[in-house]
Amino acid sequence: MPGEASWPAAAGKPAKGIVKFEEPGQDDGDAEKSPKLARSTSANVAALTGRPRDVARKALDALGDDQDSACRLLLSGLALAVLDSLPCEVEELTPGMAAWLAGEGEEEKKRPKITSVGGFAGCYLLRVAQQRKQPLRLFALDPVDVCLLSSGNEVKP
């Protein structure tokens, strides 16, 4: 049949699917059902996610032009995402919680704790390892405030 191709059944099993392609002059109306792919990667990501093209371009730039990862990030609904593979945790800021991720062999009771949240009630803490030296790469879809915590003896006037 014109416009259809299928692969043969394997070992007596029925074929698992049909691949359709359009022949010149043939229109089956499917064009309206899926987004058209554009010429640029950012336009493709924008069309697939429903986000503006400039937001799609920023996501692609942050993820090294990885279209699949950019689509997943934009469709995730997250307001803020960490773009590296080092360990981190996000938790609502509450008194008594640990300020850093636990290091290897570190006991829970020896980790520094948050003593007061003050004006940061309702905010979240992104915990990383205290020994981390690498930059923390963040991607935000909307404006966010980012504040750095430090222990009292690290603050310089």
Tab-separated table of N, CA and C in Angstrom:
chain	number	residue	atom	x	y	z
A	1	MET	N	0.848	-1.171	0.000
A	1	MET	CA	0.000	0.000	0.000
A	1	MET	C	0.891	1.232	0.000
A	2	PRO	N	0.665	2.222	-0.859
A	2	PRO	CA	1.506	3.409	-0.898
A	2	PRO	C	1.409	4.183	0.412
A	3	GLY	N	2.551	4.694	0.868
A	3	GLY	CA	2.582	5.502	2.083
A	3	GLY	C	2.764	4.697	3.353
A	4	GLU	N	2.908	3.390	3.266
A	4	GLU	CA	3.118	2.583	4.460
A	4	GLU	C	4.264	1.617	4.231
A	5	ALA	N	4.989	1.330	5.293
A	5	ALA	CA	6.043	0.324	5.246
A	5	ALA	C	5.989	-0.429	6.559
A	6	SER	N	6.241	-1.707	6.525
A	6	SER	CA	6.265	-2.463	7.766
A	6	SER	C	7.436	-3.426	7.729
A	7	TRP	N	7.884	-3.830	8.899
A	7	TRP	CA	8.976	-4.787	8.939
A	7	TRP	C	8.394	-6.176	9.145
A	8	PRO	N	9.088	-7.213	8.691
A	8	PRO	CA	8.524	-8.565	8.737
A	8	PRO	C	8.432	-9.086	10.163
A	9	ALA	N	7.502	-10.009	10.354
A	9	ALA	CA	7.350	-10.647	11.658
A	9	ALA	C	8.558	-11.521	11.933
A	10	ALA	N	8.980	-11.569	13.185
A	10	ALA	CA	10.143	-12.366	13.565
A	10	ALA	C	9.673	-13.670	14.198
A	11	ALA	N	10.149	-14.780	13.694
A	11	ALA	CA	9.898	-16.119	14.237
A	11	ALA	C	8.410	-16.370	14.484
A	12	GLY	N	7.594	-16.057	13.495
A	12	GLY	CA	6.177	-16.348	13.611
A	12	GLY	C	5.384	-15.333	14.405
A	13	LYS	N	6.023	-14.294	14.931
A	13	LYS	CA	5.313	-13.276	15.695
A	13	LYS	C	4.825	-12.191	14.742
A	14	PRO	N	3.694	-11.578	15.033
A	14	PRO	CA	3.195	-10.517	14.165
A	14	PRO	C	4.096	-9.285	14.234
A	15	ALA	N	4.079	-8.492	13.166
A	15	ALA	CA	4.851	-7.245	13.136
A	15	ALA	C	4.361	-6.335	14.250
A	16	LYS	N	5.267	-5.591	14.879
A	16	LYS	CA	4.925	-4.780	16.037
A	16	LYS	C	4.471	-3.379	15.687
A	17	GLY	N	4.582	-2.943	14.442
A	17	GLY	CA	4.158	-1.591	14.143
A	17	GLY	C	4.245	-1.287	12.675
A	18	ILE	N	3.753	-0.134	12.341
A	18	ILE	CA	3.782	0.336	10.961
A	18	ILE	C	4.413	1.711	10.954
A	19	VAL	N	5.326	1.928	10.046
A	19	VAL	CA	5.956	3.223	9.873
A	19	VAL	C	5.267	3.900	8.712
A	20	LYS	N	4.727	5.092	8.932
A	20	LYS	CA	4.058	5.819	7.854
A	20	LYS	C	4.958	6.929	7.356
A	21	PHE	N	4.914	7.153	6.065
A	21	PHE	CA	5.618	8.281	5.482
A	21	PHE	C	4.725	8.878	4.413
A	22	GLU	N	4.950	10.153	4.156
A	22	GLU	CA	4.096	10.854	3.212
A	22	GLU	C	4.734	10.872	1.848
A	23	GLU	N	3.939	10.529	0.844
A	23	GLU	CA	4.407	10.610	-0.533
A	23	GLU	C	4.016	11.969	-1.087
A	24	PRO	N	4.729	12.471	-2.088
A	24	PRO	CA	4.386	13.775	-2.663
A	24	PRO	C	2.921	13.808	-3.083
A	25	GLY	N	2.238	14.889	-2.698
A	25	GLY	CA	0.846	15.063	-3.065
A	25	GLY	C	-0.122	14.332	-2.158
A	26	GLN	N	0.360	13.594	-1.164
A	26	GLN	CA	-0.506	12.839	-0.261
A	26	GLN	C	-0.616	13.600	1.055
A	27	ASP	N	-1.823	13.734	1.599
A	27	ASP	CA	-2.026	14.420	2.871
A	27	ASP	C	-3.082	13.656	3.643
A	28	ASP	N	-2.694	13.109	4.792
A	28	ASP	CA	-3.666	12.356	5.572
A	28	ASP	C	-4.203	13.143	6.762
A	29	GLY	N	-3.859	14.437	6.846
A	29	GLY	CA	-4.389	15.289	7.909
A	29	GLY	C	-3.629	15.202	9.217
A	30	ASP	N	-2.559	14.392	9.335
A	30	ASP	CA	-1.800	14.267	10.574
A	30	ASP	C	-0.950	15.497	10.873
A	31	ALA	N	-0.745	16.360	9.902
A	31	ALA	CA	0.130	17.519	10.091
A	31	ALA	C	-0.380	18.423	11.197
A	32	GLU	N	-1.686	18.495	11.406
A	32	GLU	CA	-2.243	19.366	12.431
A	32	GLU	C	-2.095	18.763	13.830
A	33	LYS	N	-1.843	17.466	13.935
A	33	LYS	CA	-1.814	16.790	15.217
A	33	LYS	C	-0.481	16.899	15.940
A	34	SER	N	0.610	17.155	15.265
A	34	SER	CA	1.918	17.232	15.900
A	34	SER	C	2.593	18.540	15.522
A	35	PRO	N	3.459	19.073	16.435
A	35	PRO	CA	4.122	20.331	16.118
A	35	PRO	C	5.099	20.159	14.968
A	36	LYS	N	5.172	21.160	14.133
A	36	LYS	CA	6.121	21.122	13.017
A	36	LYS	C	7.507	21.420	13.557
A	37	LEU	N	8.505	20.725	13.069
A	37	LEU	CA	9.871	20.974	13.485
A	37	LEU	C	10.440	22.099	12.642
A	38	ALA	N	11.092	23.016	13.304
A	38	ALA	CA	11.629	24.189	12.631
A	38	ALA	C	13.081	23.954	12.252
A	39	ARG	N	13.690	24.977	11.665
A	39	ARG	CA	15.061	24.842	11.190
A	39	ARG	C	16.102	24.907	12.295
A	40	SER	N	15.848	25.634	13.375
A	40	SER	CA	16.849	25.757	14.425
A	40	SER	C	16.484	24.884	15.620
A	41	THR	N	17.487	24.505	16.374
A	41	THR	CA	17.264	23.670	17.549
A	41	THR	C	16.415	24.399	18.575
A	42	SER	N	16.690	25.694	18.784
A	42	SER	CA	15.912	26.436	19.776
A	42	SER	C	14.452	26.557	19.357
A	43	ALA	N	14.186	26.708	18.067
A	43	ALA	CA	12.807	26.764	17.592
A	43	ALA	C	12.126	25.410	17.778
A	44	ASN	N	12.863	24.313	17.561
A	44	ASN	CA	12.314	22.975	17.791
A	44	ASN	C	11.926	22.796	19.260
A	45	VAL	N	12.844	23.150	20.171
A	45	VAL	CA	12.583	22.993	21.602
A	45	VAL	C	11.413	23.885	22.011
A	46	ALA	N	11.366	25.101	21.498
A	46	ALA	CA	10.256	26.007	21.811
A	46	ALA	C	8.929	25.413	21.342
A	47	ALA	N	8.901	24.847	20.140
A	47	ALA	CA	7.671	24.262	19.608
A	47	ALA	C	7.241	23.034	20.412
A	48	LEU	N	8.194	22.219	20.815
A	48	LEU	CA	7.877	20.990	21.545
A	48	LEU	C	7.442	21.243	22.983
A	49	THR	N	7.957	22.327	23.606
A	49	THR	CA	7.670	22.585	25.019
A	49	THR	C	6.637	23.679	25.242
A	50	GLY	N	6.364	24.473	24.210
A	50	GLY	CA	5.439	25.588	24.380
A	50	GLY	C	6.056	26.782	25.080
A	51	ARG	N	7.368	26.778	25.236
A	51	ARG	CA	8.091	27.890	25.873
A	51	ARG	C	8.570	28.859	24.799
A	52	PRO	N	8.811	30.119	25.172
A	52	PRO	CA	9.358	31.073	24.193
A	52	PRO	C	10.727	30.617	23.681
A	53	ARG	N	11.056	31.046	22.481
A	53	ARG	CA	12.305	30.619	21.841
A	53	ARG	C	13.539	31.071	22.624
A	54	ASP	N	13.512	32.274	23.233
A	54	ASP	CA	14.675	32.733	23.995
A	54	ASP	C	14.893	31.877	25.241
A	55	VAL	N	13.823	31.397	25.861
A	55	VAL	CA	13.949	30.501	27.014
A	55	VAL	C	14.519	29.156	26.556
A	56	ALA	N	14.043	28.672	25.419
A	56	ALA	CA	14.559	27.414	24.864
A	56	ALA	C	16.048	27.545	24.562
A	57	ARG	N	16.472	28.675	24.004
A	57	ARG	CA	17.888	28.887	23.680
A	57	ARG	C	18.724	28.904	24.950
A	58	LYS	N	18.231	29.533	26.023
A	58	LYS	CA	18.971	29.570	27.288
A	58	LYS	C	19.119	28.174	27.885
A	59	ALA	N	18.072	27.378	27.793
A	59	ALA	CA	18.152	25.999	28.282
A	59	ALA	C	19.159	25.200	27.461
A	60	LEU	N	19.136	25.368	26.154
A	60	LEU	CA	20.102	24.677	25.288
A	60	LEU	C	21.532	25.111	25.592
A	61	ASP	N	21.740	26.420	25.793
A	61	ASP	CA	23.076	26.922	26.119
A	61	ASP	C	23.574	26.328	27.434
A	62	ALA	N	22.684	26.256	28.416
A	62	ALA	CA	23.065	25.726	29.724
A	62	ALA	C	23.386	24.242	29.676
A	63	LEU	N	22.787	23.528	28.724
A	63	LEU	CA	22.953	22.073	28.656
A	63	LEU	C	23.780	21.618	27.457
A	64	GLY	N	24.592	22.503	26.905
A	64	GLY	CA	25.489	22.122	25.818
A	64	GLY	C	24.763	21.709	24.553
A	65	ASP	N	23.662	22.365	24.216
A	65	ASP	CA	22.861	22.095	23.020
A	65	ASP	C	22.267	20.689	22.979
A	66	ASP	N	22.062	20.080	24.135
A	66	ASP	CA	21.415	18.764	24.212
A	66	ASP	C	19.903	18.988	24.168
A	67	GLN	N	19.303	18.742	23.006
A	67	GLN	CA	17.887	19.032	22.791
A	67	GLN	C	16.989	18.211	23.714
A	68	ASP	N	17.280	16.943	23.906
A	68	ASP	CA	16.457	16.083	24.751
A	68	ASP	C	16.479	16.567	26.200
A	69	SER	N	17.673	16.887	26.721
A	69	SER	CA	17.780	17.365	28.104
A	69	SER	C	17.099	18.716	28.268
A	70	ALA	N	17.213	19.579	27.277
A	70	ALA	CA	16.567	20.892	27.344
A	70	ALA	C	15.047	20.737	27.376
A	71	CYS	N	14.506	19.841	26.570
A	71	CYS	CA	13.058	19.591	26.589
A	71	CYS	C	12.619	19.059	27.943
A	72	ARG	N	13.351	18.096	28.479
A	72	ARG	CA	13.000	17.543	29.795
A	72	ARG	C	13.036	18.620	30.866
A	73	LEU	N	14.064	19.477	30.837
A	73	LEU	CA	14.185	20.543	31.822
A	73	LEU	C	13.015	21.513	31.714
A	74	LEU	N	12.688	21.941	30.507
A	74	LEU	CA	11.614	22.916	30.326
A	74	LEU	C	10.239	22.330	30.626
A	75	LEU	N	10.067	21.046	30.434
A	75	LEU	CA	8.780	20.408	30.727
A	75	LEU	C	8.665	19.958	32.184
A	76	SER	N	9.757	20.026	32.941
A	76	SER	CA	9.756	19.544	34.321
A	76	SER	C	8.928	20.407	35.249
A	77	GLY	N	8.752	21.675	34.916
A	77	GLY	CA	7.997	22.571	35.779
A	77	GLY	C	8.803	23.097	36.956
A	78	LEU	N	10.072	22.748	37.038
A	78	LEU	CA	10.905	23.232	38.133
A	78	LEU	C	11.219	24.710	37.947
A	79	ALA	N	11.184	25.467	39.038
A	79	ALA	CA	11.558	26.880	38.973
A	79	ALA	C	13.074	27.026	38.957
A	80	LEU	N	13.781	26.055	39.536
A	80	LEU	CA	15.233	26.106	39.633
A	80	LEU	C	15.784	24.698	39.472
A	81	ALA	N	16.830	24.556	38.683
A	81	ALA	CA	17.443	23.244	38.475
A	81	ALA	C	18.949	23.356	38.627
A	82	VAL	N	19.565	22.316	39.169
A	82	VAL	CA	21.020	22.228	39.293
A	82	VAL	C	21.523	21.485	38.068
A	83	LEU	N	22.526	22.048	37.393
A	83	LEU	CA	22.975	21.493	36.114
A	83	LEU	C	24.297	20.742	36.200
A	84	ASP	N	24.584	20.115	37.306
A	84	ASP	CA	25.782	19.274	37.358
A	84	ASP	C	25.441	17.970	38.052
A	85	SER	N	26.379	17.062	38.048
A	85	SER	CA	26.097	15.721	38.557
A	85	SER	C	26.564	15.509	39.992
A	86	LEU	N	27.102	16.535	40.632
A	86	LEU	CA	27.540	16.381	42.018
A	86	LEU	C	26.318	16.320	42.935
A	87	PRO	N	26.435	15.626	44.073
A	87	PRO	CA	25.280	15.455	44.953
A	87	PRO	C	24.763	16.780	45.515
A	88	CYS	N	23.439	16.861	45.633
A	88	CYS	CA	22.796	17.997	46.281
A	88	CYS	C	21.399	17.568	46.717
A	89	GLU	N	20.826	18.318	47.642
A	89	GLU	CA	19.477	18.069	48.145
A	89	GLU	C	18.767	19.402	48.297
A	90	VAL	N	17.464	19.393	48.123
A	90	VAL	CA	16.649	20.579	48.350
A	90	VAL	C	15.622	20.235	49.420
A	91	GLU	N	15.521	21.106	50.419
A	91	GLU	CA	14.587	20.871	51.508
A	91	GLU	C	14.136	22.223	52.043
A	92	GLU	N	12.900	22.277	52.530
A	92	GLU	CA	12.407	23.527	53.096
A	92	GLU	C	13.252	23.895	54.313
A	93	LEU	N	13.624	25.155	54.389
A	93	LEU	CA	14.493	25.661	55.450
A	93	LEU	C	13.760	25.642	56.790
A	94	THR	N	14.277	24.861	57.730
A	94	THR	CA	13.685	24.767	59.068
A	94	THR	C	14.796	24.743	60.107
A	95	PRO	N	14.535	25.280	61.299
A	95	PRO	CA	15.545	25.220	62.362
A	95	PRO	C	15.877	23.774	62.709
A	96	GLY	N	17.145	23.516	62.973
A	96	GLY	CA	17.589	22.189	63.362
A	96	GLY	C	18.047	21.314	62.212
A	97	MET	N	17.800	21.733	60.979
A	97	MET	CA	18.238	20.916	59.839
A	97	MET	C	19.735	21.111	59.599
A	98	ALA	N	20.357	20.113	59.000
A	98	ALA	CA	21.782	20.201	58.686
A	98	ALA	C	22.001	21.208	57.559
A	99	ALA	N	23.058	22.000	57.680
A	99	ALA	CA	23.353	23.023	56.681
A	99	ALA	C	24.032	22.440	55.445
A	100	TRP	N	24.738	21.331	55.593
A	100	TRP	CA	25.499	20.732	54.492
A	100	TRP	C	25.110	19.275	54.327
A	101	LEU	N	25.418	18.713	53.189
A	101	LEU	CA	25.285	17.267	53.008
A	101	LEU	C	26.308	16.580	53.899
A	102	ALA	N	25.998	15.392	54.324
A	102	ALA	CA	26.932	14.629	55.156
A	102	ALA	C	28.135	14.208	54.332
A	103	GLY	N	29.318	14.366	54.890
A	103	GLY	CA	30.529	13.888	54.252
A	103	GLY	C	30.714	12.403	54.542
A	104	GLU	N	31.695	11.801	53.889
A	104	GLU	CA	31.950	10.376	54.104
A	104	GLU	C	32.324	10.128	55.565
A	105	GLY	N	31.606	9.221	56.203
A	105	GLY	CA	31.887	8.841	57.580
A	105	GLY	C	31.516	9.901	58.603
A	106	GLU	N	30.889	10.999	58.200
A	106	GLU	CA	30.531	12.068	59.130
A	106	GLU	C	29.263	11.692	59.887
A	107	GLU	N	29.276	11.893	61.194
A	107	GLU	CA	28.110	11.580	62.012
A	107	GLU	C	27.102	12.720	61.919
A	108	GLU	N	25.815	12.351	61.944
A	108	GLU	CA	24.723	13.321	61.822
A	108	GLU	C	24.815	14.410	62.895
A	109	LYS	N	25.106	14.017	64.138
A	109	LYS	CA	25.087	14.995	65.232
A	109	LYS	C	26.248	15.984	65.162
A	110	LYS	N	27.298	15.699	64.389
A	110	LYS	CA	28.446	16.602	64.282
A	110	LYS	C	28.313	17.609	63.147
A	111	ARG	N	27.275	17.453	62.313
A	111	ARG	CA	27.073	18.383	61.198
A	111	ARG	C	26.511	19.698	61.706
A	112	PRO	N	26.979	20.837	61.165
A	112	PRO	CA	26.429	22.135	61.575
A	112	PRO	C	24.932	22.208	61.269
A	113	LYS	N	24.168	22.818	62.179
A	113	LYS	CA	22.719	22.905	62.052
A	113	LYS	C	22.280	24.356	61.861
A	114	ILE	N	21.136	24.528	61.228
A	114	ILE	CA	20.507	25.835	61.099
A	114	ILE	C	19.833	26.128	62.432
A	115	THR	N	20.179	27.240	63.069
A	115	THR	CA	19.601	27.551	64.376
A	115	THR	C	18.352	28.419	64.279
A	116	SER	N	18.263	29.253	63.240
A	116	SER	CA	17.106	30.130	63.082
A	116	SER	C	16.940	30.449	61.604
A	117	VAL	N	15.690	30.558	61.138
A	117	VAL	CA	15.467	30.888	59.737
A	117	VAL	C	15.210	32.379	59.538
A	118	GLY	N	14.840	33.085	60.591
A	118	GLY	CA	14.634	34.534	60.502
A	118	GLY	C	13.700	34.911	59.368
A	119	GLY	N	14.124	35.853	58.543
A	119	GLY	CA	13.322	36.339	57.431
A	119	GLY	C	13.267	35.385	56.252
A	120	PHE	N	13.886	34.201	56.370
A	120	PHE	CA	13.901	33.234	55.272
A	120	PHE	C	12.855	32.137	55.445
A	121	ALA	N	11.870	32.358	56.316
A	121	ALA	CA	10.794	31.374	56.500
A	121	ALA	C	10.092	31.156	55.169
A	122	GLY	N	9.805	29.898	54.854
A	122	GLY	CA	9.150	29.562	53.598
A	122	GLY	C	10.117	29.386	52.443
A	123	CYS	N	11.409	29.590	52.676
A	123	CYS	CA	12.419	29.414	51.632
A	123	CYS	C	12.951	27.986	51.669
A	124	TYR	N	13.745	27.645	50.682
A	124	TYR	CA	14.309	26.308	50.576
A	124	TYR	C	15.825	26.386	50.642
A	125	LEU	N	16.428	25.311	51.125
A	125	LEU	CA	17.875	25.205	51.214
A	125	LEU	C	18.352	24.171	50.202
A	126	LEU	N	19.290	24.565	49.375
A	126	LEU	CA	19.940	23.652	48.441
A	126	LEU	C	21.254	23.258	49.104
A	127	ARG	N	21.298	22.025	49.599
A	127	ARG	CA	22.484	21.553	50.328
A	127	ARG	C	23.479	20.902	49.391
A	128	VAL	N	24.741	21.241	49.569
A	128	VAL	CA	25.842	20.611	48.842
A	128	VAL	C	26.882	20.182	49.867
A	129	ALA	N	27.908	19.485	49.413
A	129	ALA	CA	28.996	19.083	50.310
A	129	ALA	C	29.759	20.316	50.778
A	130	GLN	N	30.111	20.350	52.046
A	130	GLN	CA	30.821	21.503	52.610
A	130	GLN	C	32.188	21.688	51.953
A	131	GLN	N	32.801	20.614	51.488
A	131	GLN	CA	34.128	20.681	50.870
A	131	GLN	C	34.067	21.032	49.386
A	132	ARG	N	32.902	21.219	48.836
A	132	ARG	CA	32.758	21.476	47.392
A	132	ARG	C	33.532	22.723	46.988
A	133	LYS	N	34.317	22.596	45.939
A	133	LYS	CA	35.086	23.719	45.397
A	133	LYS	C	34.616	24.117	44.002
A	134	GLN	N	33.876	23.222	43.329
A	134	GLN	CA	33.423	23.476	41.971
A	134	GLN	C	32.280	24.498	41.985
A	135	PRO	N	32.181	25.276	40.913
A	135	PRO	CA	31.046	26.206	40.817
A	135	PRO	C	29.728	25.441	40.778
A	136	LEU	N	28.697	26.030	41.328
A	136	LEU	CA	27.370	25.437	41.318
A	136	LEU	C	26.602	26.052	40.154
A	137	ARG	N	26.257	25.230	39.168
A	137	ARG	CA	25.546	25.712	37.974
A	137	ARG	C	24.050	25.566	38.189
A	138	LEU	N	23.348	26.706	38.194
A	138	LEU	CA	21.903	26.720	38.387
A	138	LEU	C	21.223	27.247	37.134
A	139	PHE	N	20.019	26.762	36.875
A	139	PHE	CA	19.206	27.254	35.770
A	139	PHE	C	17.833	27.579	36.334
A	140	ALA	N	17.379	28.812	36.132
A	140	ALA	CA	16.077	29.242	36.633
A	140	ALA	C	15.196	29.675	35.476
A	141	LEU	N	13.954	29.215	35.475
A	141	LEU	CA	12.998	29.623	34.455
A	141	LEU	C	12.388	30.985	34.784
A	142	ASP	N	12.312	31.298	36.037
A	142	ASP	CA	11.765	32.564	36.508
A	142	ASP	C	12.779	33.189	37.459
A	143	PRO	N	12.664	34.494	37.712
A	143	PRO	CA	13.597	35.121	38.657
A	143	PRO	C	13.509	34.468	40.037
A	144	VAL	N	14.646	34.179	40.624
A	144	VAL	CA	14.721	33.609	41.968
A	144	VAL	C	15.796	34.348	42.754
A	145	ASP	N	15.636	34.365	44.061
A	145	ASP	CA	16.666	34.912	44.939
A	145	ASP	C	17.527	33.758	45.410
A	146	VAL	N	18.827	33.911	45.321
A	146	VAL	CA	19.768	32.899	45.799
A	146	VAL	C	20.646	33.559	46.848
A	147	CYS	N	20.667	32.992	48.030
A	147	CYS	CA	21.485	33.508	49.127
A	147	CYS	C	22.450	32.420	49.560
A	148	LEU	N	23.639	32.801	49.932
A	148	LEU	CA	24.646	31.845	50.397
A	148	LEU	C	24.698	31.853	51.915
A	149	LEU	N	24.715	30.661	52.500
A	149	LEU	CA	24.850	30.539	53.954
A	149	LEU	C	26.321	30.432	54.305
A	150	SER	N	26.659	30.985	55.451
A	150	SER	CA	28.026	30.809	55.954
A	150	SER	C	27.933	30.707	57.466
A	151	SER	N	28.929	30.075	58.047
A	151	SER	CA	28.931	29.982	59.512
A	151	SER	C	29.321	31.339	60.070
A	152	GLY	N	28.962	31.609	61.301
A	152	GLY	CA	29.198	32.921	61.907
A	152	GLY	C	30.660	33.339	61.887
A	153	ASN	N	31.604	32.394	61.989
A	153	ASN	CA	33.015	32.758	62.022
A	153	ASN	C	33.586	33.007	60.638
A	154	GLU	N	32.812	32.743	59.566
A	154	GLU	CA	33.291	33.006	58.206
A	154	GLU	C	32.920	34.388	57.714
A	155	VAL	N	32.029	35.074	58.416
A	155	VAL	CA	31.561	36.392	57.982
A	155	VAL	C	32.613	37.429	58.288
A	156	LYS	N	32.963	38.216	57.261
A	156	LYS	CA	33.952	39.273	57.445
A	156	LYS	C	33.250	40.625	57.331
A	157	PRO	N	33.589	41.587	58.183
A	157	PRO	CA	32.911	42.894	58.143
A	157	PRO	C	33.204	43.668	56.877
